[in-house]
Short mmCIF file of C-alpha atoms in Angstrom, two decimals:
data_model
loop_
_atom_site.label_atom_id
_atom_site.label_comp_id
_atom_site.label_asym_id
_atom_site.label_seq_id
_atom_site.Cartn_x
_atom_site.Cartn_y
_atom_site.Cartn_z
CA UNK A 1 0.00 0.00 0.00
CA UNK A 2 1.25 3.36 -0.93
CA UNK A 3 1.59 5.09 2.26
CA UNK A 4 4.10 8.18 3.92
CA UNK A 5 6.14 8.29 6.26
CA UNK A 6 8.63 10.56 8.52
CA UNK A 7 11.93 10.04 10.12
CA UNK A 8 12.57 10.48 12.82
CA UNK A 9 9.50 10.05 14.57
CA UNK A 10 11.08 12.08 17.90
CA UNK A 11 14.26 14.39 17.99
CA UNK A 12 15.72 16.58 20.64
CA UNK A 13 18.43 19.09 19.95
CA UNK A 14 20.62 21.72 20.91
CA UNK A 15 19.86 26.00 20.28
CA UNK A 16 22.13 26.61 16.86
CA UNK A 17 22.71 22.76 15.60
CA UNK A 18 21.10 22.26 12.50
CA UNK A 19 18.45 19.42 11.81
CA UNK A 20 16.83 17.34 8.87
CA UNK A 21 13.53 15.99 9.22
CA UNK A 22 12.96 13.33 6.20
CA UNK A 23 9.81 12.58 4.77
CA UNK A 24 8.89 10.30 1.78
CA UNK A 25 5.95 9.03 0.33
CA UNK A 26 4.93 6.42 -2.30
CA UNK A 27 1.71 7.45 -3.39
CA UNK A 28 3.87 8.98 -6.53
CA UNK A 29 2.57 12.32 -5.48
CA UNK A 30 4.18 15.47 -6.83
CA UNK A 31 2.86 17.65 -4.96
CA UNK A 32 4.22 17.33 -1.21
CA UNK A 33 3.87 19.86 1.89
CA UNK A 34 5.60 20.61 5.52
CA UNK A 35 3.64 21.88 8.07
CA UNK A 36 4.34 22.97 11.62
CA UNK A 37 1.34 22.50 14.04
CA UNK A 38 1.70 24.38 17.37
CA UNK A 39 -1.51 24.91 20.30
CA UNK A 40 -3.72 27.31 19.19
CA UNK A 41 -2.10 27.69 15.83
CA UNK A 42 -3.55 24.55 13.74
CA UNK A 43 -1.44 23.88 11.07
CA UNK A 44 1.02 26.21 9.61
CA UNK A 45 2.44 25.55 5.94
CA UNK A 46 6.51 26.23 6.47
CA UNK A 47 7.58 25.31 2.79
CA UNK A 48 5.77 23.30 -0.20
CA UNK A 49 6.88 21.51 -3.87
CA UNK A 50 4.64 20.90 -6.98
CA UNK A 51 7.95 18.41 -7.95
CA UNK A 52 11.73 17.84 -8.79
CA UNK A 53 13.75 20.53 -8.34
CA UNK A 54 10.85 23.00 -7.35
CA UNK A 55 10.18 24.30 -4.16
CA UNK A 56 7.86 27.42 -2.65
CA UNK A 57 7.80 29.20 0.73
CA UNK A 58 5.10 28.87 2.88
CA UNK A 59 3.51 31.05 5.54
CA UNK A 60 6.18 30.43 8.15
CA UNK A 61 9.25 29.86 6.02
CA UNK A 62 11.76 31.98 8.46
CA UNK A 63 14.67 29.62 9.52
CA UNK A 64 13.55 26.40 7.44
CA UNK A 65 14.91 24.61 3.65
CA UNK A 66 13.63 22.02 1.69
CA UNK A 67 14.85 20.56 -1.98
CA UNK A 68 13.45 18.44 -3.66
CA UNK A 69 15.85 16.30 -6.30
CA UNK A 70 13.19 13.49 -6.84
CA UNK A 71 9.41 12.65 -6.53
CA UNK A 72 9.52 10.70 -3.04
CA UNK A 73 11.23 12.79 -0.77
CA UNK A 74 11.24 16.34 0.39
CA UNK A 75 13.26 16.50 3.48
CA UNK A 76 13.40 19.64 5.69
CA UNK A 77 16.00 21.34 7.41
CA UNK A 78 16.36 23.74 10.42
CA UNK A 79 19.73 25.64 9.65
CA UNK A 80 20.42 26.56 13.19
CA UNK A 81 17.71 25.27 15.25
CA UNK A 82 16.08 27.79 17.83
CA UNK A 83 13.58 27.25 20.51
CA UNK A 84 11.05 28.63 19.05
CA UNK A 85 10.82 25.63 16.44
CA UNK A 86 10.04 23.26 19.11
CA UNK A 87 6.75 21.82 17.35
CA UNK A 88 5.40 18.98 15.77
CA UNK A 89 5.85 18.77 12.11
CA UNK A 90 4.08 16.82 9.56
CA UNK A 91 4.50 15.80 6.15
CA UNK A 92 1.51 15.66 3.41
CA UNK A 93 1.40 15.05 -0.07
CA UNK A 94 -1.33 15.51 -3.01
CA UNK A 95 -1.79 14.25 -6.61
CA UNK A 96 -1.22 17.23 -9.26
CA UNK A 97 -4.82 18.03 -10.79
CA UNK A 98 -6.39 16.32 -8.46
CA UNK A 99 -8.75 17.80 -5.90
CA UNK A 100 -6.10 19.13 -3.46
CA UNK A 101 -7.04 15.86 -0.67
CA UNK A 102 -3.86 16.00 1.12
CA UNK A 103 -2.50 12.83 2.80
CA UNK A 104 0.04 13.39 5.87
CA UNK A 105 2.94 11.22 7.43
CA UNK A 106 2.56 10.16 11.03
CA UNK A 107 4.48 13.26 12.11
CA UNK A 108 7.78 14.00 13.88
CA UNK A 109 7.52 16.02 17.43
CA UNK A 110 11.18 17.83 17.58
CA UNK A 111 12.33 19.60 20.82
CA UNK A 112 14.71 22.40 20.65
CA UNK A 113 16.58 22.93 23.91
CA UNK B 1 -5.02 37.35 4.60
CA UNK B 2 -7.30 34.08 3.55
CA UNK B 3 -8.77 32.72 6.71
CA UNK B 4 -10.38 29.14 8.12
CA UNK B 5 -12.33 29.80 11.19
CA UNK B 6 -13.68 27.26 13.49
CA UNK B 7 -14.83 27.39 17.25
CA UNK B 8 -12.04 25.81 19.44
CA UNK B 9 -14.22 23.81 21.60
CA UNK B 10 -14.81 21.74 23.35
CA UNK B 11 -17.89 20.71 21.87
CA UNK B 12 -19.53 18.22 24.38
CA UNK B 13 -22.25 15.71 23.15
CA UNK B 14 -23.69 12.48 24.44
CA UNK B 15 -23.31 9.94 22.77
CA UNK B 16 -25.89 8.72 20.14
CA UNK B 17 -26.66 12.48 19.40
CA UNK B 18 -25.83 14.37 16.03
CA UNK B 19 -22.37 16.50 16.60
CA UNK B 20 -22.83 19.76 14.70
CA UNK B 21 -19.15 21.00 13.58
CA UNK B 22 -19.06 24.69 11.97
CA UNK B 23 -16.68 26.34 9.88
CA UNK B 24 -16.62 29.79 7.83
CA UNK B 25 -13.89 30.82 5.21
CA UNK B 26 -12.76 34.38 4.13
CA UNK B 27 -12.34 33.85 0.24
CA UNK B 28 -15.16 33.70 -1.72
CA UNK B 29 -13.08 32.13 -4.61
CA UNK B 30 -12.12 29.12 -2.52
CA UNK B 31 -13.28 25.70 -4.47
CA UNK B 32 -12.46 22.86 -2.26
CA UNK B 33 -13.20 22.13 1.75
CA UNK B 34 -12.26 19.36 3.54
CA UNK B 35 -12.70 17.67 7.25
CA UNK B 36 -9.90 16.25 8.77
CA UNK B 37 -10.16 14.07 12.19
CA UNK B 38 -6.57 14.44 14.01
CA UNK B 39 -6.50 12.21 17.00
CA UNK B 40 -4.34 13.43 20.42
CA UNK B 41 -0.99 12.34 19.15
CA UNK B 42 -1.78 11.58 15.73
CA UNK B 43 -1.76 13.23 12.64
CA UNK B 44 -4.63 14.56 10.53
CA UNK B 45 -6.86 12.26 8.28
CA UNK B 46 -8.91 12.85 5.61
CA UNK B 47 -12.87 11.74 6.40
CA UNK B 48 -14.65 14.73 4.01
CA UNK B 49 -14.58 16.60 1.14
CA UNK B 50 -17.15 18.23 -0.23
CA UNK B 51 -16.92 20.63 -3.40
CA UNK B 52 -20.46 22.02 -4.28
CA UNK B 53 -23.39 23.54 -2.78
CA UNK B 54 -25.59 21.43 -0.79
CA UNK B 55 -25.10 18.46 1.57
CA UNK B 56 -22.60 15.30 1.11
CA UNK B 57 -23.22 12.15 3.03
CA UNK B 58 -20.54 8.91 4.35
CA UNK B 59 -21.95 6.96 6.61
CA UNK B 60 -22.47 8.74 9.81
CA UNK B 61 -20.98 11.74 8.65
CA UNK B 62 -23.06 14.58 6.17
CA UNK B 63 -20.65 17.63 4.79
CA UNK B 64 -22.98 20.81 4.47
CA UNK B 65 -21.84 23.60 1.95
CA UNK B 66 -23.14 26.77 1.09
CA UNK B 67 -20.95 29.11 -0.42
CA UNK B 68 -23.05 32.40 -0.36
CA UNK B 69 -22.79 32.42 3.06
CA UNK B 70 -18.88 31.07 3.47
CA UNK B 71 -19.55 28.25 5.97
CA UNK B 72 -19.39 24.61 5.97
CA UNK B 73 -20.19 22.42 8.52
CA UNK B 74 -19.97 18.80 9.24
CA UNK B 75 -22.36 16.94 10.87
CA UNK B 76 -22.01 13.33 12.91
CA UNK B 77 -25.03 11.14 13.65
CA UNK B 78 -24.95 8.74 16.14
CA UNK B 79 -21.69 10.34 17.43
CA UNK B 80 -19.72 7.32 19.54
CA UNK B 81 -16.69 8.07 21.52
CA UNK B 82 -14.82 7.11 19.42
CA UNK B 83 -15.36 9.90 17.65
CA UNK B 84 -14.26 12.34 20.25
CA UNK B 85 -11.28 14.33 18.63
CA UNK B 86 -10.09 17.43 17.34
CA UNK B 87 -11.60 18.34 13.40
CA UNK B 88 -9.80 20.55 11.03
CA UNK B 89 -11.66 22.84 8.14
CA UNK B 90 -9.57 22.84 5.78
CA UNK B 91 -10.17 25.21 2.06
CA UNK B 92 -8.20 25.40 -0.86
CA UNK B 93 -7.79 29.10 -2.01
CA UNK B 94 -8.32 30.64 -5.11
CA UNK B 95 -5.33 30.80 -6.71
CA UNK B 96 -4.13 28.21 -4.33
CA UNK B 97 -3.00 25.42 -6.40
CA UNK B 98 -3.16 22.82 -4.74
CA UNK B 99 -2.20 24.35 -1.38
CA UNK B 100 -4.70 24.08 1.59
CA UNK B 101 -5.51 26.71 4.46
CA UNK B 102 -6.31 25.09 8.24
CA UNK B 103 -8.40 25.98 10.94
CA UNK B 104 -7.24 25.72 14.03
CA UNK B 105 -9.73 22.76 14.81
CA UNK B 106 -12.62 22.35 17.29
CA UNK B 107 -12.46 19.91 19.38
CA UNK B 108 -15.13 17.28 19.87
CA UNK B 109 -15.62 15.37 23.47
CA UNK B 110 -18.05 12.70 23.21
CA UNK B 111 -19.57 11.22 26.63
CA UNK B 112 -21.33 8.12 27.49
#
C-alpha cells in the first residue's frame, strides 16, 4: 500500500545545531507539503513543492529549507535550530490536478533545547 | 489574509446524538473544503470533502456547503466516543493550487 512516512519520529536538539527531518511518500505524489502545528495555531504551511527541483515558501518559512531532487522525498532542514521551532511537524502530499485531498505522514515532534 | 475559522471547543455531546461541527472561510473564490479528524498524538486524516453547494453524506458523517454564506459544517449522527477528537476545516484558495488553508480545529468530546 502506498503510504508516507517521517523520520525520525522524535528528535531533541541543541539552540544553533542544524536538523533534517525526512519525509517520503509512495503514493507517486508530486505535490508534497511541511507543516508545523503548534496549540492554538492549527497547522502552519513552512515550505511546499509541486515536484523535482521545485520548491515554494510557505507562511512560516523563516529559519527552514527544503529541496526536492526526486518525486519521493522532500526532506526539511532547520539551519540553526532555535527554541522557538520546538513543534510537531508533519508531512503531506497531493496528486497534481487532483482535488487538493492531502495525505500526511505520522508526524515528527522535535524539541529544541 | 485568507482565513479558516472554526470554534475551538470543546464541543460536548452524548453519545448517540448528532455533533454539529461549523466552519466559515474568508475567500469567496475558494473551491475545495475538507474535514480532517486528528487524534491526540496523531496526525490529521482525511474523512470529508465536499466541493459544491448542498449536503454530502458517508456513513455517519453529512458535509454541508453553502458558499453564499462562506460556511461549511460537518455533521455526525450517532456520534460514539470514538469519535471524540479534534476536526480541522480545511479550504483550498483561489489561486491556491493545490495548497490548503487550516483551521485551528474544534475539538469534539463525546460522553457516554
Amino acid at each position: 500500500d502506498a503510504e508516507i512516512t517521517q523520520s525520525p519520529r522524535h528528535k531533541i536538539t541543541e539552540t544553533g545545531r542544524q536538523v533534517t527531518l525526512a519525509c517520503h511518500q509512495t503514493w507517486n505524489h508530486n505535490n508534497m507539503f511541511w507543516y508545523r502545528q503548534d496549540l492554538g495555531h492549527g497547522l502552519r504551511l513552512i515550505h511546499y513543492s509541486y515536484g523535482v527541483q521545485d520548491t515554494n515558501k510557505g507562511e512560516v518559512s523563516d529559519g527552514y529549507s527544503v529541496s526536492r531532487s526526486n518525486t519521493e522525498d522532500l526532506p526539511l532542514t532547520l539551519e540553526s535550530a532555535a527554541s522557538s521551532q520546538t513543534s510537531v511537524y508533519f508531512c503531506a502530499s497531493s496528486a497534481s490536478g487532483g482535488d487538493n485531498e492531502q495525505f500526511f505522514g505520522p508526524g515528527t515532534r522535535l524539541t529544541v533545547l | 489574509q485568507k482565513e479558516v475559522e472554526q470554534n475551538s471547543g470543546p464541543l460536548s455531546v452524548p453519545e448517540g446524538a448528532i455533533a454539529s461541527l461549523n466552519c466559515t472561510y474568508s475567500d469567496r473564490g475558494s473551491q475545495s473544503f475538507f474535514w480532517y479528524r486528528q487524534y491526540s498524538g496523531k496526525s490529521p486524516e482525511l474523512i470529508m470533502s465536499i466541493y459544491s453547494n448542498g449536503d454530502k453524506e458517508d456513513g455517519r458523517f453529512t458535509a454541508q456547503l453553502n458558499k453564499a454564506s462562506q460556511y461549511v459544517s460537518l455533521l455526525i449522527r450517532d456520534s460514539q466516543p470514538s469519535d471524540s477528537a479534534t476536526y480541522l476545516c480545511a479550504v483550498s484558495p483561489s489561486g491556491g493550487y493545490n495548497k490548503l488553508i487550516f483551521g485551528a480545529g474544534t475539538r469534539l468530546a463525546v460522553h457516554p
